[in-house]
Coordinates of C-alpha atoms in Angstrom, one line a residue:
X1 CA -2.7 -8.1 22.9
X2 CA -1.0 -7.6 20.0
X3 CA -1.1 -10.7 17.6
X4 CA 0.0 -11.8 14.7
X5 CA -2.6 -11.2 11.9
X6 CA -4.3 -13.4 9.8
X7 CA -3.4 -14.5 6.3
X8 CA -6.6 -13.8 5.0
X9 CA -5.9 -10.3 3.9
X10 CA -8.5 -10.1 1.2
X11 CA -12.3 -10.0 2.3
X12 CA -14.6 -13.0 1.6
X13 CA -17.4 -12.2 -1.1
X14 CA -21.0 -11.0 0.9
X15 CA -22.7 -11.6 -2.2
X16 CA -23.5 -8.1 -2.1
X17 CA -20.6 -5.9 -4.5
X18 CA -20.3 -4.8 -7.5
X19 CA -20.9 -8.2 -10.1
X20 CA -17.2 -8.9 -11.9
X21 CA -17.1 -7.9 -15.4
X22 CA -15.3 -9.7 -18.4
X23 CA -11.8 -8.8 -18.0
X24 CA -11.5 -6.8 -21.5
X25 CA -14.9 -5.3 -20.7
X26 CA -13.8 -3.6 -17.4
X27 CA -10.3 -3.1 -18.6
X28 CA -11.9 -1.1 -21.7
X29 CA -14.2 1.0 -19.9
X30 CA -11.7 1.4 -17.1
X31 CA -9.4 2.9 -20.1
X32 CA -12.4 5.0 -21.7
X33 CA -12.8 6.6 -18.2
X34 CA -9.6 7.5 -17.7
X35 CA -9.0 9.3 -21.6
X36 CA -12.7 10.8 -20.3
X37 CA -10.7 12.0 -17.2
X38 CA -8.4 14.4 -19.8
X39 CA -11.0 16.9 -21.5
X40 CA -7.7 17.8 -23.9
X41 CA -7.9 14.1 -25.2
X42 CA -11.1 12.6 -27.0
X43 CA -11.7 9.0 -25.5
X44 CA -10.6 6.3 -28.4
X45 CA -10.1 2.8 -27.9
X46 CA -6.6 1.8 -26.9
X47 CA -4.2 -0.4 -29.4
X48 CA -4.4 -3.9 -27.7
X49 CA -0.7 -4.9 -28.0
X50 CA 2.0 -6.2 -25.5
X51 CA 3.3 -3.1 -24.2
X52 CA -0.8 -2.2 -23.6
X53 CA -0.9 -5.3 -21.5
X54 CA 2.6 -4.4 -19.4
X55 CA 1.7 -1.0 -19.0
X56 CA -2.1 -2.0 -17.7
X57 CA -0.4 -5.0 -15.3
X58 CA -0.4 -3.5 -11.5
X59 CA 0.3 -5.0 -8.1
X60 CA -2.1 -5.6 -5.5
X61 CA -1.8 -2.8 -2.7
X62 CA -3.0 -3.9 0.8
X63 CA -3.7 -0.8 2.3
X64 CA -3.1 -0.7 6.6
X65 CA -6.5 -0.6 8.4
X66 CA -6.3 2.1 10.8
X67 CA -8.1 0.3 13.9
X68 CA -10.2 1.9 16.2
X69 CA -10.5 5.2 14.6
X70 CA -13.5 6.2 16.4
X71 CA -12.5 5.4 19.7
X72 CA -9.5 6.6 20.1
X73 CA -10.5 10.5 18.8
X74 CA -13.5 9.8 21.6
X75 CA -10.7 9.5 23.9
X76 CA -8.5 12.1 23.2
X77 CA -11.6 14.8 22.6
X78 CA -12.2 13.7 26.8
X79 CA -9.3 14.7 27.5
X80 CA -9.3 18.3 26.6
X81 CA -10.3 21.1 28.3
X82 CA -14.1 22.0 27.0
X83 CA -12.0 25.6 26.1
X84 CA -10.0 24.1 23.2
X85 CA -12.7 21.2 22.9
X86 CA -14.6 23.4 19.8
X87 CA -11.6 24.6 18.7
X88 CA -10.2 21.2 17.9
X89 CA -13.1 20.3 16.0
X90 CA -13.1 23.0 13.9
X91 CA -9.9 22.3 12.7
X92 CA -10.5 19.4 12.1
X93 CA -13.2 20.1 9.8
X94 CA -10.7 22.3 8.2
X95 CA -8.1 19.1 7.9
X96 CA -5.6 21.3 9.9
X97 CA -4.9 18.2 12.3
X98 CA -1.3 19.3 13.2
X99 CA -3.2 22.0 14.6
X100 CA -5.4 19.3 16.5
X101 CA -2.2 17.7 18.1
X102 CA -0.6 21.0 18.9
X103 CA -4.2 21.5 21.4
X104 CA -3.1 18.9 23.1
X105 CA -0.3 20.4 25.0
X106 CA -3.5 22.0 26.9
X107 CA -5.0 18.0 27.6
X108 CA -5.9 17.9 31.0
X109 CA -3.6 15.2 32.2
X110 CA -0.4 17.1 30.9
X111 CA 1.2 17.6 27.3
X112 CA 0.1 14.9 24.8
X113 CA 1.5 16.7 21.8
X114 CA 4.0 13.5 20.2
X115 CA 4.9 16.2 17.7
X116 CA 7.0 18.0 20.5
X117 CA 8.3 15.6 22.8
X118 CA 9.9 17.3 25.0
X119 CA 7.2 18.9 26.7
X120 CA 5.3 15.6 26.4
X121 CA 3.8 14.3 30.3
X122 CA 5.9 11.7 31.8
X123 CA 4.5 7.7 32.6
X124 CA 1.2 7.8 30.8
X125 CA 2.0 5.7 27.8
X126 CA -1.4 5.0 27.0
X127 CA -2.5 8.0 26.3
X128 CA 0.7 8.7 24.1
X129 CA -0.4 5.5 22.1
X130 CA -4.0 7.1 21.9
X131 CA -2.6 10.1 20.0
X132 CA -0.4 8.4 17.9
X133 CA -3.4 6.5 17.0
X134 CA -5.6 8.8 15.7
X135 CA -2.9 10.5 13.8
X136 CA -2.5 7.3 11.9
X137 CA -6.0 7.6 11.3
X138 CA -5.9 10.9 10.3
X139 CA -3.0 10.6 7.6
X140 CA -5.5 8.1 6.1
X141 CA -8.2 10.8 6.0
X142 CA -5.7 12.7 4.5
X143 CA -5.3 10.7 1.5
X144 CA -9.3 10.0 1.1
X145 CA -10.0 13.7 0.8
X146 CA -6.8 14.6 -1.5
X147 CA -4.5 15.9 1.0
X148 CA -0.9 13.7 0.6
X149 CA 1.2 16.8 1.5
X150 CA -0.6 17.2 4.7
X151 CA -0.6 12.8 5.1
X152 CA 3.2 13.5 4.7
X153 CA 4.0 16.1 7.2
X154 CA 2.3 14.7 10.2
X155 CA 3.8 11.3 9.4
X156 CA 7.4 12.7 8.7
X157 CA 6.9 14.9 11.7
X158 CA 6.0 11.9 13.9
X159 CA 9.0 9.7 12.7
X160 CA 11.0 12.0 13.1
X161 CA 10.3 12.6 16.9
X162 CA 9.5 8.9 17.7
X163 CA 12.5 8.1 19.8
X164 CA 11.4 10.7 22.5
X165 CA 7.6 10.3 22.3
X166 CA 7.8 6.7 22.7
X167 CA 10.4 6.5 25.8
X168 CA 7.6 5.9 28.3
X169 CA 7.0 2.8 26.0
X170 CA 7.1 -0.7 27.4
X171 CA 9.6 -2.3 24.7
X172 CA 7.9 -4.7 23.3
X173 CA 4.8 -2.1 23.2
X174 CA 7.0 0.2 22.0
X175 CA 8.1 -2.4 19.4
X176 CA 4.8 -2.8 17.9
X177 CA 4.0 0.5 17.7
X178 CA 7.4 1.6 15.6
X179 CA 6.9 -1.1 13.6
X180 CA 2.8 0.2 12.9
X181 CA 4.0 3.8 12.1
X182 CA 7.1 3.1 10.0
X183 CA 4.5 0.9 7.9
X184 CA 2.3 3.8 7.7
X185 CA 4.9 6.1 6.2
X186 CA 5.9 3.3 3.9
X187 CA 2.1 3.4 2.7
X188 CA 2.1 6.8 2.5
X189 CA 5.0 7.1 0.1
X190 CA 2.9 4.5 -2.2
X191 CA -0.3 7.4 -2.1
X192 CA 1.8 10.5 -2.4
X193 CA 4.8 9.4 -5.2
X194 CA 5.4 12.6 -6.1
X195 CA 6.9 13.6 -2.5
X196 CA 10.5 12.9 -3.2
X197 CA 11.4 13.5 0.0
X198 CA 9.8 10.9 2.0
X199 CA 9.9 8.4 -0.6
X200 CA 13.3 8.6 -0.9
X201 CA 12.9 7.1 2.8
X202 CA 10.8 4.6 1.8
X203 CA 13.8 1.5 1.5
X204 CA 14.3 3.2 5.1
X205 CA 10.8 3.1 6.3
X206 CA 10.5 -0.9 5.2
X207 CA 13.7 -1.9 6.7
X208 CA 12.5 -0.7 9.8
X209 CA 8.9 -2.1 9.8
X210 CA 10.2 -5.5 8.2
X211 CA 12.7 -5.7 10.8
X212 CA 10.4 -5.6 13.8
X213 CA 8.2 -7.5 12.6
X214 CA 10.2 -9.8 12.2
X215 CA 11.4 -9.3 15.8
X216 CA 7.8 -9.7 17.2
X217 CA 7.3 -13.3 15.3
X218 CA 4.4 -11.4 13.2
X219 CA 5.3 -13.4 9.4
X220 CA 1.9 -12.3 8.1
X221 CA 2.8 -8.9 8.9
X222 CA 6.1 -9.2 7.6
X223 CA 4.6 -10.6 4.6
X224 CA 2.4 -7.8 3.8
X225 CA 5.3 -4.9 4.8
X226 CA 6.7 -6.8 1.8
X227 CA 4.1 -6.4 -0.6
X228 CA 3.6 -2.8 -0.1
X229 CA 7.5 -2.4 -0.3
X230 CA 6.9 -3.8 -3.9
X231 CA 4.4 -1.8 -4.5
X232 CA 6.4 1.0 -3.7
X233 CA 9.2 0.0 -5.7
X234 CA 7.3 -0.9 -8.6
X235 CA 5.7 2.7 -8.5
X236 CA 9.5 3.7 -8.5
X237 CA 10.8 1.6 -11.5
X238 CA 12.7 -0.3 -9.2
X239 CA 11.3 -3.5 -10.7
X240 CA 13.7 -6.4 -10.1
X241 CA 13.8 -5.0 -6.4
X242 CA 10.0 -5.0 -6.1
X243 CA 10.2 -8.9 -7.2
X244 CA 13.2 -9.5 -5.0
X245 CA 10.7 -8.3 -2.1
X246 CA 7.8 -10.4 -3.0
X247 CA 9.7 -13.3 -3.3
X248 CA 11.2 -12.5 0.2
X249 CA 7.3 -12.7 1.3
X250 CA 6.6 -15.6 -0.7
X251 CA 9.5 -17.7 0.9
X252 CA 8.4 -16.5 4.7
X253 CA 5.0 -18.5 3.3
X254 CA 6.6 -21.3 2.1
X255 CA 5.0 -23.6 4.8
X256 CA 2.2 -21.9 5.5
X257 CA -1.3 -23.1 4.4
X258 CA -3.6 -22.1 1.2
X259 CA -4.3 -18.3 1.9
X260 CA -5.4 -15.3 -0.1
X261 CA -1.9 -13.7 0.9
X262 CA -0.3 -16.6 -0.8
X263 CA -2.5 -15.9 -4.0
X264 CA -1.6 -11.7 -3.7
X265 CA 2.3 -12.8 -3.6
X266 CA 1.8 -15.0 -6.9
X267 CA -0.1 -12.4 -8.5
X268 CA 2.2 -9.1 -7.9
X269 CA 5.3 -11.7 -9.0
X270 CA 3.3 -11.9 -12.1
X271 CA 2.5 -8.7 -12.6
X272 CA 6.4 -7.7 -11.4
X273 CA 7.9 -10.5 -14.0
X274 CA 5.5 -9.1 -17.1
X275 CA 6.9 -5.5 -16.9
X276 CA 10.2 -7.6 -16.3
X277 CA 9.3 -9.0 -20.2
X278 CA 9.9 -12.7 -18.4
X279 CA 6.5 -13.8 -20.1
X280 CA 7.5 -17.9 -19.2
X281 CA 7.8 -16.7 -15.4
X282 CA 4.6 -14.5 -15.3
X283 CA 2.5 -17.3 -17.3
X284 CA 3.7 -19.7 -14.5
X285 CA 2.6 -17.1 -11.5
X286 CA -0.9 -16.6 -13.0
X287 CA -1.3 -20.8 -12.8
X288 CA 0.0 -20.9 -9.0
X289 CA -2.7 -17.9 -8.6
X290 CA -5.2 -19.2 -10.7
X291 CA -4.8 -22.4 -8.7
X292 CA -4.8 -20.8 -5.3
X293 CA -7.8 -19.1 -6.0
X294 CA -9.9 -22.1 -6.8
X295 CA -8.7 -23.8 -3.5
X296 CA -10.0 -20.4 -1.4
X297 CA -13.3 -19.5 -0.5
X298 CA -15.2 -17.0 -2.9
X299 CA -13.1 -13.3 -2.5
X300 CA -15.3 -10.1 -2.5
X301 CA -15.6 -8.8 -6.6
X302 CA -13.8 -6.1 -6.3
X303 CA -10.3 -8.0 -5.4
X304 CA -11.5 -10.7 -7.7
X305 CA -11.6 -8.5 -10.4
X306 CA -8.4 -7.6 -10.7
X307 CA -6.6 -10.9 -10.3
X308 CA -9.3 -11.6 -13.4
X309 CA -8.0 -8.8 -15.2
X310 CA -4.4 -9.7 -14.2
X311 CA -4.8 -12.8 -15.5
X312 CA -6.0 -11.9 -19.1
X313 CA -3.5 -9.2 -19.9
X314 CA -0.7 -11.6 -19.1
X315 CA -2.6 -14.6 -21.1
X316 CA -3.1 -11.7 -24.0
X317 CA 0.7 -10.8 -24.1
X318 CA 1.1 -14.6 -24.2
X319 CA -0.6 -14.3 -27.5
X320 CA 1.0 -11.6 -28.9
X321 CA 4.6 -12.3 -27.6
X322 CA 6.0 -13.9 -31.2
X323 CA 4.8 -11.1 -33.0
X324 CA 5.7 -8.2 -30.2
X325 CA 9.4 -10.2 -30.1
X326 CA 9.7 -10.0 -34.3
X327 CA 8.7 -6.3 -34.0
X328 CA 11.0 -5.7 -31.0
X329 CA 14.0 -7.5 -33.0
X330 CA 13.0 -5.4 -36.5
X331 CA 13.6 -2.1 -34.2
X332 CA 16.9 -3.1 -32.3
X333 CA 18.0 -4.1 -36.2
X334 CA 16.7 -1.0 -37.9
X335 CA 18.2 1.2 -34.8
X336 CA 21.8 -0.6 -35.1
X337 CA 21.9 0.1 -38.6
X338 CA 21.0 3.8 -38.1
X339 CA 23.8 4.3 -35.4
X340 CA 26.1 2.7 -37.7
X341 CA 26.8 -0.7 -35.6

């Protein structure tokens, strides 16, 4: 039941989004609104320059869908008593959903509480899937409404305890699940980047994921466990590592046929070679993109609009580089004098 996915990962245009905007137009007013964004600062135009054009150049994140959101809190509200059933929902009005999982000791068929194992019911795996389920749709509520420290305990707390709540587990069910949550605390670290903690586990949390994934004959997930890895890593600093991953999901593809996953890998090796300063290499991603892209069907704006965006920074730095380069050599010149070498 659980299939490979698709390596269409970015949606087709319905003709009804946002229109896409002249690159330098939405970059601009996507800078205005951020100097907006700090009342200290009074918005002014940014210097258009090559380290402008690095600094602006970001990956594509493809976030995890969490599937079935609905139906699997319908299931788990059935099971509880009608006692706890209010007091569940208030807190989760209140975003206290550890609280939500720790009512679930009370669920009628026995313990389903993943976050303490070992008082967990015996042979109903399902069930334990259910609730392991909705958390990971809960963590991503978390992060909509501006709660990563709560996002990061329950996912910590349910890595943490996965090798007893998952026993009952078919393997290969139990497979695919491990490999779905250790993914979902990769994504996490990506949101939350200030929690040093977890993302110090994030190499961790992708070795794992990747790794079954692998397992399971899934490439496309694979693929996109790499991506986010990059992301990650790119978010970290870690930048020849977050191109060393990409390329890892770029030669899994290697074979495969024209796909907008294909198009994401060429862009974020663009973007992951620009802040690299390897302007030949990035110019040479943006053409396998560019030329990707034309072969596709028409990708919803929004997505669109970055690659666009992408696109002209890079082609911009392109401009600029002789002149950045002279300025760059000037300063290492000017600096070596100064420190007397």
């Amino acid at each position: 039941q659980f299939k490979n996915i698709s390596p269409d990962v970015v949606p087709l245009s319905t003709g009804t989004s946002p229109r896409r905007m002249p690159p330098h137009e939405h970059i601009l007013q996507q800078e205005m609104a951020q100097s907006r964004a700090d009342p200290s600062d009074k918005p002014k135009k940014p210097k258009l320059d090559v380290p402008f054009c690095i600094k602006r150049s970001k990956p594509i994140w493809l976030p995890i869908k969490a599937h079935r959101f609905a139906a699997y809190r319908a299931k788990v509200l059935q099971l509880l008593p009608q006692r706890c059933l209010q007091q569940y929902i208030d807190f989760e009005k209140q975003g206290q959903y550890a609280a939500c999982i720790a009512l679930l000791e009370s669920a009628t068929p026995g313990s389903l509480n993943v976050l303490r194992p070992a008082t967990l019911v015996n042979n109903k795996p399902l069930l334990i899937e259910t609730v392991l389920q909705l958390i990971v749709g809960y963590s991503g509520l978390c992060l909509k409404n501006n709660q990563g420290p709560v996002a990061v305990k329950l996912i910590t707390q349910v890595i943490d305890n996965m090798s007893l709540s998952l026993r009952d587990l078919h393997p290969g069910h139990r497979t695919v699940l491990e490999a779905y949550l250790y993914d979902t605390a990769l994504s996490i670290c990506y949101y939350v980047p200030q929690d040093i903690g977890l993302t110090d586990r994030s190499e961790a949390f992708f070795q794992q994921a990747s790794e079954r994934y692998l397992r399971l004959n899934h490439p496309n997930r694979y693929c996109k466990c790499c991506l986010r890895a990059a992301a990650v890593l790119h978010g970290q600093g870690h930048l020849s590592e977050a191109e060393y991953y990409t390329q890892q999901a770029l030669n899994k593809l290697s074979d495969a046929p024209v796909s907008s996953l294909l198009a994401v890998c060429y862009h974020n090796l663009a973007v992951h070679t620009i802040v690299q300063k390897r302007l030949a290499d990035s110019v040479a991603h943006v053409r396998s993109y560019v030329a990707l892209l034309r072969q596709l069907p028409k990708l919803t704006n929004s997505w669109m609009q970055q690659m666009d965006d992408s696109q002209w920074l890079i082609l911009k730095a392109q401009e600029m580089w002789p002149q950045y380069q002279q300025q760059e050599g000037m300063r290492e010149s000017q600096a070596q004098t100064k420190f007397g070498h």
